Each structure stands twice: as structure tokens, then as C-alpha cells.
Amino acid sequence: LAAQVGGVRAVAPSQGAGATAVYGGRNWGTQVTGSTLDYFITNNRRVASGRVFTDTEERAGASVCLIGTTLQRELFGQQDPIGTQLRVRQLSCQVIGVLASKGQAAMGADQDDLIVMPLHTVQRRITGNQNVSTLLVSVRDEADPVLVTASIRQVLRERRKLSDGDEDNFSIIDTRQIAETMSGTT
């Protein structure tokens, strides 16, 4: 998509799963997200401390992770988690970063209750498959989002070999539309 659709800033494949994270004598149910470095662009995610995984760690499916501030509070309290080993299911990953807090989402979900790992790590060690459930796309500021969305739809239809009469077997969600709807509702 990034190569075929003009106006795209970044595209991040993503696969997630629920999991229990364990550190010391504490455990916490959370969401694990596997993605690429573009995840931090498409989700406007910043690192409060530590670092993001490298391109090499991403390609290799390294056992490294970044955690949200909720997970940091629940498992580590006041301790600095950078460099510690966190167990997620049967996988032990080194905490290399803490994400800056984003707070609650529009529907009340805690955006800081998560673990982010390289996509290949989640696919191989957490979900056990090579599925990608979501493609996160960031559009350049100067681009027309309506045209970009139409181009994405066209590319996805071609790749999925859909005929003109076939309905889309995928969904495209524009977060601007969700924000406008929520604002109008509120």
C-alpha cells in the first residue's frame, strides 16, 4: 500500500492477542500488539523512556517489548522496567521501552494497557500464525484522505481478486469520521 497509494505516510501491519504478563510475583491481563516500526507513526505513539525496537530486531522477531504506563504501574510499581525480563504467556521478553501515556480512548478503553512487540515475534511466539488482522495507515497532511481511502480500497479489491459485483470482504475505518461522530454525539 505504501508503494502503490500516493499520500500514504506509513503502513503498519498489526496482529494482537490477549495475554497475561508476569513479572516477579505479579501478573496482569493485557493486550499484546505485534507490528512494525511504522506502528509508532500510524498510532502517534511516543516513547517516554527507553527505545523502540530496531529494524534488525523487527526482522529477526527478537524477544523485546515496549509496555504502556498502566502495565508499568501494575507490574513494576515505582521500579524502572527497562532491561527487565517480562513473561508474556510462555515468552520471556526484555523490556526496552515505556510508551508515553495516551489515556482513555473515546469508548473508554485504556490505551496504556498494552505491550508492543515486533510483528514476527507475536506471530511466531504468541499467536502461532502469520496472520495480520489490521493494516494501520497514516495519511500525509497534504493528501486528500477521501482519495487515499478510495485508492486503498481499489488496491485491496485487486489483491483479494474481487469482481465489480462483489462486496468488500474487508473494512476501512477512518478515525476522523469516528471522532466527528463522537463529537456530535457528545
PDB file of N, CA, C and O in Angstrom, residues 40 45-54 57 64-67 69 72 80-84 94-100:
ATOM      1  N   PHE A  40       4.517   3.054  15.357  1.00  0.00           N
ATOM      2  CA  PHE A  40       4.711   4.235  16.200  1.00  0.00           C
ATOM      3  C   PHE A  40       4.307   5.513  15.457  1.00  0.00           C
ATOM      4  O   PHE A  40       3.903   6.484  16.082  1.00  0.00           O
ATOM      5  N   ARG A  45       2.471   7.163  18.532  1.00  0.00           N
ATOM      6  CA  ARG A  45       2.995   6.685  19.804  1.00  0.00           C
ATOM      7  C   ARG A  45       4.399   7.202  20.028  1.00  0.00           C
ATOM      8  O   ARG A  45       5.248   7.113  19.151  1.00  0.00           O
ATOM      9  N   ARG A  46       4.632   7.731  21.201  1.00  0.00           N
ATOM     10  CA  ARG A  46       5.950   8.231  21.598  1.00  0.00           C
ATOM     11  C   ARG A  46       6.497   7.340  22.707  1.00  0.00           C
ATOM     12  O   ARG A  46       5.739   6.683  23.421  1.00  0.00           O
ATOM     13  N   VAL A  47       7.792   7.361  22.867  1.00  0.00           N
ATOM     14  CA  VAL A  47       8.448   6.584  23.918  1.00  0.00           C
ATOM     15  C   VAL A  47       8.817   7.537  25.048  1.00  0.00           C
ATOM     16  O   VAL A  47       9.490   8.544  24.835  1.00  0.00           O
ATOM     17  N   ALA A  48       8.343   7.229  26.263  1.00  0.00           N
ATOM     18  CA  ALA A  48       8.642   8.062  27.432  1.00  0.00           C
ATOM     19  C   ALA A  48      10.039   7.758  27.968  1.00  0.00           C
ATOM     20  O   ALA A  48      10.756   8.662  28.401  1.00  0.00           O
ATOM     21  N   SER A  49      10.422   6.482  27.949  1.00  0.00           N
ATOM     22  CA  SER A  49      11.769   6.101  28.366  1.00  0.00           C
ATOM     23  C   SER A  49      12.184   4.855  27.604  1.00  0.00           C
ATOM     24  O   SER A  49      11.346   4.066  27.170  1.00  0.00           O
ATOM     25  N   GLY A  50      13.491   4.692  27.432  1.00  0.00           N
ATOM     26  CA  GLY A  50      13.988   3.562  26.674  1.00  0.00           C
ATOM     27  C   GLY A  50      13.991   3.863  25.189  1.00  0.00           C
ATOM     28  O   GLY A  50      14.221   5.002  24.782  1.00  0.00           O
ATOM     29  N   ARG A  51      13.665   2.850  24.394  1.00  0.00           N
ATOM     30  CA  ARG A  51      13.747   2.981  22.939  1.00  0.00           C
ATOM     31  C   ARG A  51      12.733   2.065  22.267  1.00  0.00           C
ATOM     32  O   ARG A  51      12.148   1.189  22.900  1.00  0.00           O
ATOM     33  N   VAL A  52      12.542   2.252  20.960  1.00  0.00           N
ATOM     34  CA  VAL A  52      11.744   1.326  20.158  1.00  0.00           C
ATOM     35  C   VAL A  52      12.674   0.214  19.671  1.00  0.00           C
ATOM     36  O   VAL A  52      13.896   0.340  19.740  1.00  0.00           O
ATOM     37  N   PHE A  53      12.091  -0.870  19.184  1.00  0.00           N
ATOM     38  CA  PHE A  53      12.922  -1.950  18.655  1.00  0.00           C
ATOM     39  C   PHE A  53      13.566  -1.506  17.343  1.00  0.00           C
ATOM     40  O   PHE A  53      13.059  -0.631  16.654  1.00  0.00           O
ATOM     41  N   THR A  54      14.690  -2.105  17.031  1.00  0.00           N
ATOM     42  CA  THR A  54      15.414  -1.760  15.813  1.00  0.00           C
ATOM     43  C   THR A  54      14.840  -2.516  14.626  1.00  0.00           C
ATOM     44  O   THR A  54      14.089  -3.484  14.791  1.00  0.00           O
ATOM     45  N   GLU A  57      15.920  -6.093  14.956  1.00  0.00           N
ATOM     46  CA  GLU A  57      15.106  -6.825  15.929  1.00  0.00           C
ATOM     47  C   GLU A  57      13.733  -7.148  15.348  1.00  0.00           C
ATOM     48  O   GLU A  57      13.179  -8.226  15.591  1.00  0.00           O
ATOM     49  N   VAL A  64      11.850  -8.696  22.392  1.00  0.00           N
ATOM     50  CA  VAL A  64      11.914  -7.383  23.031  1.00  0.00           C
ATOM     51  C   VAL A  64      10.515  -6.795  23.033  1.00  0.00           C
ATOM     52  O   VAL A  64       9.680  -7.149  22.211  1.00  0.00           O
ATOM     53  N   CYS A  65      10.256  -5.883  23.991  1.00  0.00           N
ATOM     54  CA  CYS A  65       8.920  -5.305  24.062  1.00  0.00           C
ATOM     55  C   CYS A  65       8.951  -3.917  24.679  1.00  0.00           C
ATOM     56  O   CYS A  65       9.882  -3.548  25.387  1.00  0.00           O
ATOM     57  N   LEU A  66       7.913  -3.150  24.346  1.00  0.00           N
ATOM     58  CA  LEU A  66       7.645  -1.869  24.978  1.00  0.00           C
ATOM     59  C   LEU A  66       6.330  -2.028  25.723  1.00  0.00           C
ATOM     60  O   LEU A  66       5.439  -2.753  25.267  1.00  0.00           O
ATOM     61  N   ILE A  67       6.201  -1.364  26.858  1.00  0.00           N
ATOM     62  CA  ILE A  67       4.990  -1.501  27.649  1.00  0.00           C
ATOM     63  C   ILE A  67       4.337  -0.137  27.853  1.00  0.00           C
ATOM     64  O   ILE A  67       4.992   0.892  27.810  1.00  0.00           O
ATOM     65  N   THR A  69       2.013   2.585  30.240  1.00  0.00           N
ATOM     66  CA  THR A  69       2.168   3.044  31.624  1.00  0.00           C
ATOM     67  C   THR A  69       1.262   2.303  32.606  1.00  0.00           C
ATOM     68  O   THR A  69       1.614   2.160  33.778  1.00  0.00           O
ATOM     69  N   GLN A  72       3.126  -0.816  33.337  1.00  0.00           N
ATOM     70  CA  GLN A  72       4.280  -0.449  34.158  1.00  0.00           C
ATOM     71  C   GLN A  72       3.857  -0.288  35.627  1.00  0.00           C
ATOM     72  O   GLN A  72       4.479  -0.835  36.524  1.00  0.00           O
ATOM     73  N   ASP A  80      12.022   0.935  37.746  1.00  0.00           N
ATOM     74  CA  ASP A  80      12.264   1.166  36.329  1.00  0.00           C
ATOM     75  C   ASP A  80      12.267  -0.188  35.614  1.00  0.00           C
ATOM     76  O   ASP A  80      13.089  -1.049  35.918  1.00  0.00           O
ATOM     77  N   PRO A  81      11.350  -0.394  34.646  1.00  0.00           N
ATOM     78  CA  PRO A  81      11.269  -1.708  33.999  1.00  0.00           C
ATOM     79  C   PRO A  81      12.293  -1.934  32.887  1.00  0.00           C
ATOM     80  O   PRO A  81      12.460  -3.069  32.439  1.00  0.00           O
ATOM     81  N   ILE A  82      12.973  -0.877  32.434  1.00  0.00           N
ATOM     82  CA  ILE A  82      13.896  -1.009  31.305  1.00  0.00           C
ATOM     83  C   ILE A  82      14.989  -2.037  31.644  1.00  0.00           C
ATOM     84  O   ILE A  82      15.645  -1.944  32.675  1.00  0.00           O
ATOM     85  N   GLY A  83      15.139  -3.015  30.752  1.00  0.00           N
ATOM     86  CA  GLY A  83      16.156  -4.044  30.924  1.00  0.00           C
ATOM     87  C   GLY A  83      15.676  -5.285  31.645  1.00  0.00           C
ATOM     88  O   GLY A  83      16.378  -6.296  31.678  1.00  0.00           O
ATOM     89  N   THR A  84      14.478  -5.247  32.227  1.00  0.00           N
ATOM     90  CA  THR A  84      13.960  -6.422  32.939  1.00  0.00           C
ATOM     91  C   THR A  84      13.378  -7.425  31.946  1.00  0.00           C
ATOM     92  O   THR A  84      13.099  -7.099  30.791  1.00  0.00           O
ATOM     93  N   GLN A  94      12.525  -8.900  26.803  1.00  0.00           N
ATOM     94  CA  GLN A  94      13.232  -7.836  27.500  1.00  0.00           C
ATOM     95  C   GLN A  94      12.481  -6.527  27.275  1.00  0.00           C
ATOM     96  O   GLN A  94      12.192  -6.154  26.138  1.00  0.00           O
ATOM     97  N   VAL A  95      12.169  -5.829  28.358  1.00  0.00           N
ATOM     98  CA  VAL A  95      11.505  -4.531  28.258  1.00  0.00           C
ATOM     99  C   VAL A  95      12.563  -3.504  27.825  1.00  0.00           C
ATOM    100  O   VAL A  95      13.533  -3.274  28.538  1.00  0.00           O
ATOM    101  N   ILE A  96      12.352  -2.923  26.633  1.00  0.00           N
ATOM    102  CA  ILE A  96      13.309  -1.943  26.107  1.00  0.00           C
ATOM    103  C   ILE A  96      12.753  -0.527  26.122  1.00  0.00           C
ATOM    104  O   ILE A  96      13.485   0.430  25.891  1.00  0.00           O
ATOM    105  N   GLY A  97      11.441  -0.384  26.397  1.00  0.00           N
ATOM    106  CA  GLY A  97      10.863   0.945  26.400  1.00  0.00           C
ATOM    107  C   GLY A  97       9.527   1.010  27.105  1.00  0.00           C
ATOM    108  O   GLY A  97       8.832   0.005  27.244  1.00  0.00           O
ATOM    109  N   VAL A  98       9.198   2.225  27.546  1.00  0.00           N
ATOM    110  CA  VAL A  98       7.885   2.525  28.121  1.00  0.00           C
ATOM    111  C   VAL A  98       7.262   3.589  27.232  1.00  0.00           C
ATOM    112  O   VAL A  98       7.880   4.624  26.956  1.00  0.00           O
ATOM    113  N   LEU A  99       6.045   3.327  26.778  1.00  0.00           N
ATOM    114  CA  LEU A  99       5.341   4.259  25.899  1.00  0.00           C
ATOM    115  C   LEU A  99       4.800   5.440  26.694  1.00  0.00           C
ATOM    116  O   LEU A  99       4.376   5.284  27.840  1.00  0.00           O
ATOM    117  N   ALA A 100       4.802   6.612  26.079  1.00  0.00           N
ATOM    118  CA  ALA A 100       4.196   7.787  26.696  1.00  0.00           C
ATOM    119  C   ALA A 100       2.697   7.530  26.848  1.00  0.00           C
ATOM    120  O   ALA A 100       2.069   6.897  25.996  1.00  0.00           O
TER     121      ALA A 100
END
